[in-house]
Tab-separated table of C-alpha atoms in Angstrom:
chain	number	residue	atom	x	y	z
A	1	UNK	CA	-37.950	-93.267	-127.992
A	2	UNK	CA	-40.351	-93.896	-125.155
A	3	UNK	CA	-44.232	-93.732	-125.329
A	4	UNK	CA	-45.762	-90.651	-124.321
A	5	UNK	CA	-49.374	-90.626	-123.175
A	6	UNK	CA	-51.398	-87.958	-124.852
A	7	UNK	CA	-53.701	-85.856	-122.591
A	8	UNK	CA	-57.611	-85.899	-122.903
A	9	UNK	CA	-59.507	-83.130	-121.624
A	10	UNK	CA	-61.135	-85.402	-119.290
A	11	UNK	CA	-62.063	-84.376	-115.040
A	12	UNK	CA	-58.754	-85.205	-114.245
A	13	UNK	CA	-57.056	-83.057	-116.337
A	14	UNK	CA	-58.855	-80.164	-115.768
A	15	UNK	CA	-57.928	-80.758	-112.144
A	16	UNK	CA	-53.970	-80.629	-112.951
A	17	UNK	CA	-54.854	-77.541	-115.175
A	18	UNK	CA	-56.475	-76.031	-111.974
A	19	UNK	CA	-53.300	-77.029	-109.648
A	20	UNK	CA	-51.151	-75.566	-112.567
A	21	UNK	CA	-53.121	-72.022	-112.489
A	22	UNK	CA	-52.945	-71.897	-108.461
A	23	UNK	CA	-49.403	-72.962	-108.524
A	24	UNK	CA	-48.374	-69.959	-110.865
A	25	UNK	CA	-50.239	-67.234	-108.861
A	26	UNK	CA	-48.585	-68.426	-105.822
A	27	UNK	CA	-45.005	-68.480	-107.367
A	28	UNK	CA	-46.076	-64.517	-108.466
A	29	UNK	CA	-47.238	-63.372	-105.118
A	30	UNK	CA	-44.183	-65.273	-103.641
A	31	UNK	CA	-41.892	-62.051	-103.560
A	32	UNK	CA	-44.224	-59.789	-102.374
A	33	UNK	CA	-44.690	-61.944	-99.275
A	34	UNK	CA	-41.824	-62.024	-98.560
A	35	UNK	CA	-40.951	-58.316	-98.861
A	36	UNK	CA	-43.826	-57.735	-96.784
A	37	UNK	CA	-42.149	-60.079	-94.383
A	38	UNK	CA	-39.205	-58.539	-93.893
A	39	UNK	CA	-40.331	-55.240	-93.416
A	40	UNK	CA	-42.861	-55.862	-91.038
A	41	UNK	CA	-42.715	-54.682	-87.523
A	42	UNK	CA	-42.638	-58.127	-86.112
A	43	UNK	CA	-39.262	-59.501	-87.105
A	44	UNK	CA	-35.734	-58.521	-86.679
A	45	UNK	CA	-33.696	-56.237	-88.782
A	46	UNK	CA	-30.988	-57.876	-90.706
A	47	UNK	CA	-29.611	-54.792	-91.776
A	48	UNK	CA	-28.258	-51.375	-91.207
A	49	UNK	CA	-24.490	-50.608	-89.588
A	50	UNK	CA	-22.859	-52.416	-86.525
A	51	UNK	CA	-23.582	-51.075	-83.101
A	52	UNK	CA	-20.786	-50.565	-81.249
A	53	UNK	CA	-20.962	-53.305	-78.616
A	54	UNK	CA	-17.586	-53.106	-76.928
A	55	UNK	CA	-18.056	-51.950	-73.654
A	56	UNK	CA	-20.820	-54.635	-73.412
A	57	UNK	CA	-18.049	-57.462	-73.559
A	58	UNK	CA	-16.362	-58.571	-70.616
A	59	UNK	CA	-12.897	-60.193	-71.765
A	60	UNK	CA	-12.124	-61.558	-68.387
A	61	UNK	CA	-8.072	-61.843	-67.539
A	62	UNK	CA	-7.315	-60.533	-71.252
A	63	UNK	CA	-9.693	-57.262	-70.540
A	64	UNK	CA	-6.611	-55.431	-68.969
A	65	UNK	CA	-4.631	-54.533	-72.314
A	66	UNK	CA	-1.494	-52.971	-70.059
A	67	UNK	CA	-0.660	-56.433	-68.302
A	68	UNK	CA	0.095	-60.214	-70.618
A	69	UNK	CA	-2.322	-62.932	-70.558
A	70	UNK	CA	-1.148	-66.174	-69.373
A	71	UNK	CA	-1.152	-68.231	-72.298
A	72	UNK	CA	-2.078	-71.392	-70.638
A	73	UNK	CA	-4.972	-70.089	-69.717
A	74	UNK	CA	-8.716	-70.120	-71.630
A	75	UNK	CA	-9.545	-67.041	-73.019
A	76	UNK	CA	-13.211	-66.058	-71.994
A	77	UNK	CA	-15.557	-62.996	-73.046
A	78	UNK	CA	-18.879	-62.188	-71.435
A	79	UNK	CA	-21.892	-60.360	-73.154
A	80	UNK	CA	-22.766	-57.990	-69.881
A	81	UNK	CA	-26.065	-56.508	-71.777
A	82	UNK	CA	-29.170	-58.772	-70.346
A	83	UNK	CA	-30.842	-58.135	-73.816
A	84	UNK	CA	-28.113	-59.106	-75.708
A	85	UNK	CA	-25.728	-62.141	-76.960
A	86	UNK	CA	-22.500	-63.235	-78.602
A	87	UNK	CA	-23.381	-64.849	-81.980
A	88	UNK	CA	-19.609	-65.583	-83.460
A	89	UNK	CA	-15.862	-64.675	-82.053
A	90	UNK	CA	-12.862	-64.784	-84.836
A	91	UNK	CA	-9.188	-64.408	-82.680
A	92	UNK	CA	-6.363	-64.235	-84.660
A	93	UNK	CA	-2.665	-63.755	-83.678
A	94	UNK	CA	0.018	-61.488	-85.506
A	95	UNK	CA	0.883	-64.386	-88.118
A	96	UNK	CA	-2.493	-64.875	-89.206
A	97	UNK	CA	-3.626	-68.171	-86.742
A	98	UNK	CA	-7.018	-68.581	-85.491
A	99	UNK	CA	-8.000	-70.143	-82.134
A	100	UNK	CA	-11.279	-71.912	-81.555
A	101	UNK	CA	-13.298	-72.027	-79.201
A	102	UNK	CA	-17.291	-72.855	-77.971
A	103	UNK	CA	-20.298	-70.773	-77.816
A	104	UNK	CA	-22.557	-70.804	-74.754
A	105	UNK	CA	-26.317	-72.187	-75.728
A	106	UNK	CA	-27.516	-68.312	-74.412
A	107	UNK	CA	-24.828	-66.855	-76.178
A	108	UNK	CA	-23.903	-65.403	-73.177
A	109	UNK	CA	-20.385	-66.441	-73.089
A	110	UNK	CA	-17.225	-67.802	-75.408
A	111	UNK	CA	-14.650	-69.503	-74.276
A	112	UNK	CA	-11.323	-70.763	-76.475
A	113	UNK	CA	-11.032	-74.538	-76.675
A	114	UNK	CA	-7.585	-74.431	-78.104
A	115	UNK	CA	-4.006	-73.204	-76.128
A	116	UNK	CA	-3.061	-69.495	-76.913
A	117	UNK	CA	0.359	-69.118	-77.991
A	118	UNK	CA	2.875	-67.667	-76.040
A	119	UNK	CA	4.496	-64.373	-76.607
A	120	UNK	CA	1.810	-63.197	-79.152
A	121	UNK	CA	-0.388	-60.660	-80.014
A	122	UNK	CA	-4.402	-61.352	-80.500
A	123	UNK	CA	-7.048	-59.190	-82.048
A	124	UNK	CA	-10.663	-60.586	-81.109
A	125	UNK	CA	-13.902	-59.388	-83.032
A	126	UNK	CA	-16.870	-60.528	-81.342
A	127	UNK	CA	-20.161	-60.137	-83.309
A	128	UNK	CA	-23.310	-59.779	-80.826
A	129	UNK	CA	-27.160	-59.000	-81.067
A	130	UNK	CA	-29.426	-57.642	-78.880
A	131	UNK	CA	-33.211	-57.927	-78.472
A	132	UNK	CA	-34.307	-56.129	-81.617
A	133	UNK	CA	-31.928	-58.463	-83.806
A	134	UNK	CA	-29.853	-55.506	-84.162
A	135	UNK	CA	-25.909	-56.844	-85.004
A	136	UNK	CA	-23.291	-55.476	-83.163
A	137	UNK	CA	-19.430	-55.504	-83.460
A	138	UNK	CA	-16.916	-55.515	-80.354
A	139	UNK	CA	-12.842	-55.182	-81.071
A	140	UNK	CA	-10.558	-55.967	-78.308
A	141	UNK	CA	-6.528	-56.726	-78.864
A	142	UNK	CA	-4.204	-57.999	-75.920
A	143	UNK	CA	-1.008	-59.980	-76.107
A	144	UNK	CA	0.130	-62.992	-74.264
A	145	UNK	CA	3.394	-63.472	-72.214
A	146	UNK	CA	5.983	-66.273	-71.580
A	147	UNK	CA	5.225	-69.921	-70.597
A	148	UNK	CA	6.931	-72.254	-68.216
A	149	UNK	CA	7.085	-75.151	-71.137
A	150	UNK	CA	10.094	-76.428	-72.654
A	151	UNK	CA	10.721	-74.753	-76.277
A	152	UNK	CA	10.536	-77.298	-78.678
A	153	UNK	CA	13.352	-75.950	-81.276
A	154	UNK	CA	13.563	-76.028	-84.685
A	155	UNK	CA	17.423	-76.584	-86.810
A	156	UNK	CA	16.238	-75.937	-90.211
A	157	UNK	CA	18.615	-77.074	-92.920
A	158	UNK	CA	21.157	-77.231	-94.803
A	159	UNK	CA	22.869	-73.950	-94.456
A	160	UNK	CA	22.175	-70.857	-96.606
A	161	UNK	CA	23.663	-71.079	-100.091
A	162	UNK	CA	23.182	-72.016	-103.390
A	163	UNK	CA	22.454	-75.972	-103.951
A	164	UNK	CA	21.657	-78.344	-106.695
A	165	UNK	CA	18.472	-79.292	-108.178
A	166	UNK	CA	17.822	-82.606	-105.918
A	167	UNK	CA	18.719	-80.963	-102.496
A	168	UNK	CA	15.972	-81.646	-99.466
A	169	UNK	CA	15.258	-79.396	-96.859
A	170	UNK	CA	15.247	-80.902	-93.463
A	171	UNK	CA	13.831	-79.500	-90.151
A	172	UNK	CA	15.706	-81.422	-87.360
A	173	UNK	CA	13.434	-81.428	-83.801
A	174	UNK	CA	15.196	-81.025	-80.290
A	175	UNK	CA	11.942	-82.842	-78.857
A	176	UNK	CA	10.583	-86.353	-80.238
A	177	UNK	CA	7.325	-85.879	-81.549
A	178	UNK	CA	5.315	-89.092	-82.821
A	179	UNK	CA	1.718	-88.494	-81.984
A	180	UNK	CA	-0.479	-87.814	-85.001
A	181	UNK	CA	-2.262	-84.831	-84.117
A	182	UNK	CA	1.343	-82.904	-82.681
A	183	UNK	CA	3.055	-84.124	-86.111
A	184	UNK	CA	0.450	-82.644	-87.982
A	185	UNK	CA	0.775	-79.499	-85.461
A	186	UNK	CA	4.553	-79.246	-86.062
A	187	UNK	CA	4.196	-79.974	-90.147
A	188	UNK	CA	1.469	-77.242	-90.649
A	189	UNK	CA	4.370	-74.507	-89.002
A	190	UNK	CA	6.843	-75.344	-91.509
A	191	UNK	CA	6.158	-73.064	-94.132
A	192	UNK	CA	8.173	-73.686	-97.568
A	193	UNK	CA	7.592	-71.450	-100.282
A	194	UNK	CA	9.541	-71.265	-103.512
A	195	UNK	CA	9.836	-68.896	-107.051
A	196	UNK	CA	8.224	-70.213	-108.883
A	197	UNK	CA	6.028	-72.035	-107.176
A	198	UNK	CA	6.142	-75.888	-107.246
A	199	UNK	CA	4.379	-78.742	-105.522
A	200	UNK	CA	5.999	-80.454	-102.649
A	201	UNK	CA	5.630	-82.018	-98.931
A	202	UNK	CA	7.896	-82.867	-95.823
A	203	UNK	CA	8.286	-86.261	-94.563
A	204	UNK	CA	8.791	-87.601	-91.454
A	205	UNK	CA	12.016	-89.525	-91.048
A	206	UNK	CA	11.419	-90.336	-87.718
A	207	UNK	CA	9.977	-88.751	-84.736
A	208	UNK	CA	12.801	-86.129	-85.221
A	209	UNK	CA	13.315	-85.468	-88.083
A	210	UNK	CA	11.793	-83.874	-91.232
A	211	UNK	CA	12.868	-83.553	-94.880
A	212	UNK	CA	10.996	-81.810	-97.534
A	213	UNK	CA	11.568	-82.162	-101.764
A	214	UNK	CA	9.202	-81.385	-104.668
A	215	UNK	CA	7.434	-83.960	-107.066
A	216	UNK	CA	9.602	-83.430	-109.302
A	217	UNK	CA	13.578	-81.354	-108.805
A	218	UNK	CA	13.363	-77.875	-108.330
A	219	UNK	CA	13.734	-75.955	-111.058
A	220	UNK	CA	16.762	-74.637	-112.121
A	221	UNK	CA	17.558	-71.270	-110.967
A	222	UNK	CA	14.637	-70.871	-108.769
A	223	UNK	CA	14.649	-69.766	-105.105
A	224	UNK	CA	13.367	-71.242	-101.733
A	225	UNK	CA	13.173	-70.469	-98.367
A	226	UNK	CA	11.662	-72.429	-95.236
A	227	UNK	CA	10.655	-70.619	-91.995
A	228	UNK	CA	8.464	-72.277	-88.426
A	229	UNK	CA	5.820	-70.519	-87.807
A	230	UNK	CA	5.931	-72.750	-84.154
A	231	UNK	CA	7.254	-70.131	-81.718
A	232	UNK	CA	5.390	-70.138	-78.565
A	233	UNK	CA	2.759	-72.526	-80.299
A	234	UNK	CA	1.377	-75.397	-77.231
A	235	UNK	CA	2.498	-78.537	-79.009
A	236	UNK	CA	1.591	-80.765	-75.561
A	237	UNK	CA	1.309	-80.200	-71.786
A	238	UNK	CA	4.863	-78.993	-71.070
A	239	UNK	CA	6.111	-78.557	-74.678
A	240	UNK	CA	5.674	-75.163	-76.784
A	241	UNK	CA	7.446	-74.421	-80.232
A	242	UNK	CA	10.611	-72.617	-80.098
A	243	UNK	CA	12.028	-69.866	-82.582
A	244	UNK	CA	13.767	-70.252	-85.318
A	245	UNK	CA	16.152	-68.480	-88.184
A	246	UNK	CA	14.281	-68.191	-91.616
A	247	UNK	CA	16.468	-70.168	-94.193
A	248	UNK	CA	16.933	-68.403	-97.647
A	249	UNK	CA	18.164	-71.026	-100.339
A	250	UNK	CA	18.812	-70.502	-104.084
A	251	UNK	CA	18.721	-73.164	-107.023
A	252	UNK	CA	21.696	-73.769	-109.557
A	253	UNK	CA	21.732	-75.388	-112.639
A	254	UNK	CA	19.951	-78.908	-112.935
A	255	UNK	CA	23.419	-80.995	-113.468
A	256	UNK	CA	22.747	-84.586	-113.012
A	257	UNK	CA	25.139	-87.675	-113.385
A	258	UNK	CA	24.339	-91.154	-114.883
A	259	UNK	CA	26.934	-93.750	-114.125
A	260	UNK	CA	26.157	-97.250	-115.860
A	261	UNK	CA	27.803	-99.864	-113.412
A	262	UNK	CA	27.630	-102.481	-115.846
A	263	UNK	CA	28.489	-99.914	-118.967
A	264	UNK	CA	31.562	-98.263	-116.817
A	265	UNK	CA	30.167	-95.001	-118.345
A	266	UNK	CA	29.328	-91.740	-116.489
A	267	UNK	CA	27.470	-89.614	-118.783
A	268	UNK	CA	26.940	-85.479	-116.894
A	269	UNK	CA	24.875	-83.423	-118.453
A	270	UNK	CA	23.872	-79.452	-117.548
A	271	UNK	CA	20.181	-78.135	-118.079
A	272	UNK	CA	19.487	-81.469	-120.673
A	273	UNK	CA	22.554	-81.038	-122.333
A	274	UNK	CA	25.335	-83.653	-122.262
A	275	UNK	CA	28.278	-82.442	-121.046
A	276	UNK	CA	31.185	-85.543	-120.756
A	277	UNK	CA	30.753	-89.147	-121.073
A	278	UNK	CA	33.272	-90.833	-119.227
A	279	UNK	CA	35.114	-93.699	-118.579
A	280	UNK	CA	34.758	-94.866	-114.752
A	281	UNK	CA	35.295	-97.941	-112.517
A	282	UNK	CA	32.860	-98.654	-109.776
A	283	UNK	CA	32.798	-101.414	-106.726
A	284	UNK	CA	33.471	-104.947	-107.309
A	285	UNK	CA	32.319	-108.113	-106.266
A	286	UNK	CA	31.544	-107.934	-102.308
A	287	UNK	CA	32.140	-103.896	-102.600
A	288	UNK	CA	29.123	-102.907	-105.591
A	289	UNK	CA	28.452	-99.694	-105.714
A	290	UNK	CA	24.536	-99.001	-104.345
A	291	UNK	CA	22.158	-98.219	-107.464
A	292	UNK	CA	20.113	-95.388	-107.156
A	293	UNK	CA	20.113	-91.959	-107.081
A	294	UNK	CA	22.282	-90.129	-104.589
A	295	UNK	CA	22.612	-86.156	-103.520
A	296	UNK	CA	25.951	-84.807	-103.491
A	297	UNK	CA	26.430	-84.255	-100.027
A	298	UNK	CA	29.805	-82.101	-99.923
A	299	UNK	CA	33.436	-81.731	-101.215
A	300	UNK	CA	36.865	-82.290	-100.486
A	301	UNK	CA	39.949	-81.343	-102.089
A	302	UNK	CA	41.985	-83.682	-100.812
A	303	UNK	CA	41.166	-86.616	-98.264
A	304	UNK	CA	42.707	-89.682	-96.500
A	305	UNK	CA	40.786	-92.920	-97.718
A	306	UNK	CA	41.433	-96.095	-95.194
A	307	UNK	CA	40.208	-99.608	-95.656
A	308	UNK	CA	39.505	-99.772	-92.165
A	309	UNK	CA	36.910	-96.978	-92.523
A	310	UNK	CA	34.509	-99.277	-94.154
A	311	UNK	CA	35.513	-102.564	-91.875
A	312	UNK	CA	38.130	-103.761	-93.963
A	313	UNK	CA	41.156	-105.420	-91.831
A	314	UNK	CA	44.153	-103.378	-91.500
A	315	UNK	CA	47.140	-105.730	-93.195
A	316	UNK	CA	44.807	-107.740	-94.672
A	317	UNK	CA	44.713	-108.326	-99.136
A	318	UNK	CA	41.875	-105.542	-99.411
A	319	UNK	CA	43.492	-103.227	-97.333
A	320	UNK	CA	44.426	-100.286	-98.278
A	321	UNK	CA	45.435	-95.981	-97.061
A	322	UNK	CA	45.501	-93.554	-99.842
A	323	UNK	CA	45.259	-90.059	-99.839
A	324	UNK	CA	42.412	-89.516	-102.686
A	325	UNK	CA	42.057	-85.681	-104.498
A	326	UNK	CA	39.260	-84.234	-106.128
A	327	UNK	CA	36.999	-86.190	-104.332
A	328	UNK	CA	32.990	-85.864	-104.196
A	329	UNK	CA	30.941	-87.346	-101.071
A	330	UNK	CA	27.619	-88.966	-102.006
A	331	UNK	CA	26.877	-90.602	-98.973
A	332	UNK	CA	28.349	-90.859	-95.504
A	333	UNK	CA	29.015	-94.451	-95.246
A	334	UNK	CA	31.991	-93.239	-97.937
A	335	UNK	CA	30.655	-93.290	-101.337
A	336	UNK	CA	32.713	-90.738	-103.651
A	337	UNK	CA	33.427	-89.506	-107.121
A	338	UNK	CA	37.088	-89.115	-106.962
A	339	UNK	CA	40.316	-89.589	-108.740
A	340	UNK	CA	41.851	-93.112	-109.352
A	341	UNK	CA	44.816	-93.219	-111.539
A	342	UNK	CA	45.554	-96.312	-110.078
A	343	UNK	CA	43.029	-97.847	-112.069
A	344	UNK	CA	43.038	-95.760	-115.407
A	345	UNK	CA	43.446	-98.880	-116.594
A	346	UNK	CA	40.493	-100.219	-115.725
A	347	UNK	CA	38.249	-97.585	-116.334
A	348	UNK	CA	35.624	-97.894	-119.162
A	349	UNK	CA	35.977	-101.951	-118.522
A	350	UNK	CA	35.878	-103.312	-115.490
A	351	UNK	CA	34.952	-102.510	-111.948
A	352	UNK	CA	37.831	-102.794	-109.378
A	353	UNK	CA	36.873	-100.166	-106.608
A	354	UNK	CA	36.042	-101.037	-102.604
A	355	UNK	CA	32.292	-98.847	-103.646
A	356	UNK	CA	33.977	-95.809	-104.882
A	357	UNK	CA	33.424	-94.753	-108.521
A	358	UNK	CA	36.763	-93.767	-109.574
A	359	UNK	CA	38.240	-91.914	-112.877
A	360	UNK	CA	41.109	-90.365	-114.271
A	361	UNK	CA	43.093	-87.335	-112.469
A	362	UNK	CA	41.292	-84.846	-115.455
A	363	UNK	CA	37.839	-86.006	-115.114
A	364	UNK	CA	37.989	-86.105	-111.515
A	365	UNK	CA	39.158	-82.342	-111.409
A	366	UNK	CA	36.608	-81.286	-114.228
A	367	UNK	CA	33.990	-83.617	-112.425
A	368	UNK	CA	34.964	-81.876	-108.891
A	369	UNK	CA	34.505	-78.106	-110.741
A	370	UNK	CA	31.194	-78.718	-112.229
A	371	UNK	CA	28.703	-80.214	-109.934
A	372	UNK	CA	27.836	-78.814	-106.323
A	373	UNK	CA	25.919	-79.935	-103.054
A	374	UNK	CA	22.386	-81.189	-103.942
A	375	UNK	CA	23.079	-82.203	-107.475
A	376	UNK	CA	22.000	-85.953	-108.551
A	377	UNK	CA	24.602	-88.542	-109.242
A	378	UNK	CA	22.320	-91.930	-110.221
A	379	UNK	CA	24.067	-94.960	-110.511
A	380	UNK	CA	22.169	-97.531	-112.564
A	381	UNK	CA	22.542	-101.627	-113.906
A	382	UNK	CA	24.693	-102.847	-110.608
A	383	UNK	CA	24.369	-106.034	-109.098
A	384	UNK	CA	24.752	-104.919	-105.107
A	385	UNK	CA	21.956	-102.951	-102.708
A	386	UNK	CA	19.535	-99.858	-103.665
A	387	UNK	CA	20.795	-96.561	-101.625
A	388	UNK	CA	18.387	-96.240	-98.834
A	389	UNK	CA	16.459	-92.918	-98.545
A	390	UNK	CA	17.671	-91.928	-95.397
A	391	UNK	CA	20.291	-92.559	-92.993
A	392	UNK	CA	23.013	-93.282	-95.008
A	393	UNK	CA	22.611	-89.445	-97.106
A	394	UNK	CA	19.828	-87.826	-99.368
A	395	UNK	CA	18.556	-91.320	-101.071
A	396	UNK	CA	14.764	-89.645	-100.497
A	397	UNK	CA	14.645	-89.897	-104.342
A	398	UNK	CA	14.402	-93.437	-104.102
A	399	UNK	CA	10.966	-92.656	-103.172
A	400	UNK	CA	7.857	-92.281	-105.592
A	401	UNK	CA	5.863	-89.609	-104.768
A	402	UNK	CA	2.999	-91.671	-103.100
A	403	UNK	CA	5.686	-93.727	-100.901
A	404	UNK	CA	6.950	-89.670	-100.447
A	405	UNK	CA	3.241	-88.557	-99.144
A	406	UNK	CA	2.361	-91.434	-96.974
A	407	UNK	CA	5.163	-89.684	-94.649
A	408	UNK	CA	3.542	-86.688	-94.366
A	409	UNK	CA	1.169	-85.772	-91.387
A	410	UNK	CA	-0.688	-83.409	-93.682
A	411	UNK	CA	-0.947	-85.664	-97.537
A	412	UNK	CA	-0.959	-89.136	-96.502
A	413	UNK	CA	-3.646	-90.893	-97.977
A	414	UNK	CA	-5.712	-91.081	-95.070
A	415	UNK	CA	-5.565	-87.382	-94.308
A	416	UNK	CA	-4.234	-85.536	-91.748
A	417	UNK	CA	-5.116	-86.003	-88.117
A	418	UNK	CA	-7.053	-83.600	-86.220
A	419	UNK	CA	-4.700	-82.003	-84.351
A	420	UNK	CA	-6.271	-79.994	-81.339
A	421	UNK	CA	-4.242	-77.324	-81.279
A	422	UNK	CA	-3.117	-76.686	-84.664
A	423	UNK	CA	-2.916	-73.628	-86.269
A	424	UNK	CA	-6.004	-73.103	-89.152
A	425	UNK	CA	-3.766	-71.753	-91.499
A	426	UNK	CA	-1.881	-74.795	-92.922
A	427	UNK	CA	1.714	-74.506	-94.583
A	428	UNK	CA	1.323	-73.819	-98.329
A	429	UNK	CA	1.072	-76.546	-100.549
A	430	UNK	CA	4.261	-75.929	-103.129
C-alpha cells in the first residue's frame, strides 16, 4: 500500500476545511438558482406546446401542393415572420429517406444540399422560434415529378423459386457505376432481408454487377427476398435509379456434396446427415477437375457433350460427342455431375474424365433427383486450378468473409464512402 499523509490541524488545513464548508453550501443552493433561472422573466421559455408556424414558412417552388416539384431542383423554405427563425428541417420521402440540407446563419432560410428524388412524395417539418424563444412547428407535404435522366435499372436475380443453401443473390446494373460514393449510393438501395434473420453483404463484381451471400449458408428452410429502394434516386448528373420487381426467394434443405479427387469418393449428405457415398471419376491429367466449392447452377435431363466445346480438336485422340443424361451444371465453362457408364469401371479408382465428375447411370439419376440450384458441390485434394469466384459460376464461396467485405461499398474495412446523395437509411445489415 502507499503512504498516506495524516492531517494536522494546522492554518492550512483549516483553510481546506473552510473551502470544503463553502463548497457544500454552494452545491445546496445550486438548484434553487437555477430554478430561479429558468423562471425568470428574462430568458426564454423552453416549454409549453408548438405554435403553429405554418403560414409563416415560405416553401418556394414546392409551396404549390396541386403542381410537382422539379426534382432537380433545391428545395428552399423561408421563415416570413421578422421575429422569428428556422432552427431544424427533417424531409422525408414515402420510403422513409431523409434529404439534407444547410441552415442559414439567421435562420432565416433552409435549403436541401442533396438531389430530391424523382416521382416521390415529401413531408417537411420545420421547427422555428420566434423572439420570446417560443418553439414552433410548420408541416408542409408536396411530391416531385419526372426527370429527364437516364433510369439506371436494376435485374435482380436469380428468378423466384426455391434454391439451395449456397445460392447468391445478384443485382445486375444497366449503367457502370465505379465511383465510391455512387457504389455506396446504389449498395445502400438494395435492401435484403431474410426469416430468420442472418448476417450478410453484397459485393461488387465489377462496376456492374453485384452479388450478395451470408457469413455463413442460409439456413435451411428460411426465406429471402431483395427489393431497390433506387427508383427515381439522383445517382449522378444525368443518371437516376430505375424501378424494379421485388424478388421473393425461399430456402430448401442444406444438401451439400464432397467429392475427394484423389479419394474418387462423393460423399452427399441432407441437413448433416449422410446420405450416399459414392464411387466417382473426375478430370485427368491436363483436364483436373477445379477444387473448391461450386453452386449448382441448373439441370438438364439430357444434353449433347462435344470435345470441341472446351477447345479440344475435332478428330483428334481426346475428342469426343456424347449425348450425357442426368446431368448437373456447376459452372459454365462445362463442369457437370452426370452419368458415365463408360467409365463404371473406373469409378472409385482412377480419374479418366475431360473435368467432368462422372458416375454410374443410378447415382447419376438419384444424384440428379436430390440436389437443386444453389446447393454446394465442393470438390477437394485435386492437383489442377481453384474455381474462381466469379465469372466462370457461383465460386463466391471461395471467399473468406473478410476477402467477401472488402467488396462491399458499405463493410470494407475502410468504411464506406460518403456518398453525397445517399439515402440515410442504409440497407439492413442481415
Amino acid at each position: 500500500m502507499g503512504h498516506v499523509r495524516g492531517i494536522s490541524d494546522s492554518a492550512p488545513s483549516r483553510a481546506v476545511a473552510s473551502r470544503r464548508t463553502a463548497l457544500s453550501c454552494a452545491l445546496i443552493l445550486a438548484p434553487l438558482l437555477v430554478w430561479v433561472t429558468a423562471c425568470s422573466g428574462s430568458s426564454r421559455s423552453l416549454t409549453g406546446t408548438p405554435y403553429d408556424a405554418t403560414e409563416q414558412l415560405s416553401f418556394g417552388l414546392a409551396g404549390d401542393g396541386s403542381a410537382a416539384v422539379d426534382p432537380d431542383a433545391p428545395l428552399k423554405i423561408t421563415s416570413t415572420d421578422t421575429d422569428g427563425r428556422i432552427t431544424d428541417v427533417v424531409a422525408t420521402d414515402a420510403v422513409g429517406r431523409t434529404i439534407t440540407g444547410q441552415l442559414s446563419e439567421d435562420g432565416s432560410s433552409w435549403q436541401s444540399t442533396t438531389p430530391l428524388a424523382a416521382g416521390a412524395s415529401y413531408t417537411v417539418q420545420v421547427s422555428t422560434e420566434n423572439d420570446s424563444g417560443h418553439p414552433g412547428r410548420g408541416t408542409h407535404t408536396f411530391t416531385t415529378g419526372d426527370s429527364a435522366a437516364a433510369p439506371l435499372e436494376v435485374e435482380l436475380g436469380p428468378t423466384a423459386g426455391t434454391y439451395g443453401v449456397g445460392q447468391p443473390l445478384t443485382a445486375e446494373l444497366s449503367e457502370e457505376v465505379a465511383d465510391p460514393a455512387e457504389r455506396t449510393l446504389v449498395e445502400s438501395a438494395l435492401v435484403v432481408a431474410s426469416e430468420p434473420r442472418v448476417e450478410g453483404s453484397w459485393h461488387w463484381v465489377d462496376d456492374t454487377l453485384l452479388h450478395y451471400r451470408p457469413k455463413e449458408y442460409w439456413p435451411a428452410g428460411s426465406s429471402v427476398s431483395v427489393r431497390s429502394e433506387l427508383a427515381g434516386v439522383h445517382i449522378r448528373d444525368g443518371l437516376r435509379g430505375g424501378a424494379a420487381q421485388e424478388l421473393q426467394l425461399s430456402i430448401g434443405d442444406r444438401v451439400e456434396a464432397l467429392a475427394d479427387i484423389s479419394g474418387h469418393w462423393m460423399t452427399v449428405s441432407r441437413n448433416g446427415e449422410v446420405l450416399r457415398t459414392i464411387p466417382i471419376t473426375t478430370g485427368k491429367e491436363g483436364f483436373a477437375t477445379r477444387d473448391g466449392k461450386k453452386v449448382v447452377l441448373g439441370q438438364e435431363r439430357n444434353v449433347r457433350m462435344t470435345g470441341t466445346s472446351i477447345g479440344i480438336p475435332a478428330g483428334s485422340s481426346e475428342s469426343y460427342d456424347l449425348d450425357v443424361s442426368w446431368a448437373t451444371r456447376l459452372t459454365w465453362s462445362g463442369e457437370y455431375v452426370h452419368a458415365a457408364p463408360w467409365s463404371v469401371g473406373s469409378q472409385g479408382s482412377a480419374n479418366v474424365s475431360h473435368g467432368c465428375t462422372g458416375m454410374s447411370d443410378a447415382n447419376a439419376q438419384w444424384f440428379f433427383e436430390t440436389v437443386r440450384p444453389g446447393d454446394i458441390v465442393e470438390h477437394i485434394n485435386g492437383f489442377g486450378e481453384d474455381m474462381a469466384p466469379f465469372g466462370n459460376g457461383f465460386g463466391d464461396w471461395n471467399l473468406s468473409w473478410e476477402d467477401w467485405l472488402a467488396g462491399s461499398a458499405l463493410h470494407a474495412p475502410d468504411g464506406p464512402a460518403e456518398a453525397a446523395g445517399s439515402p440515410s437509411r442504409l440497407a439492413p445489415a442481415l
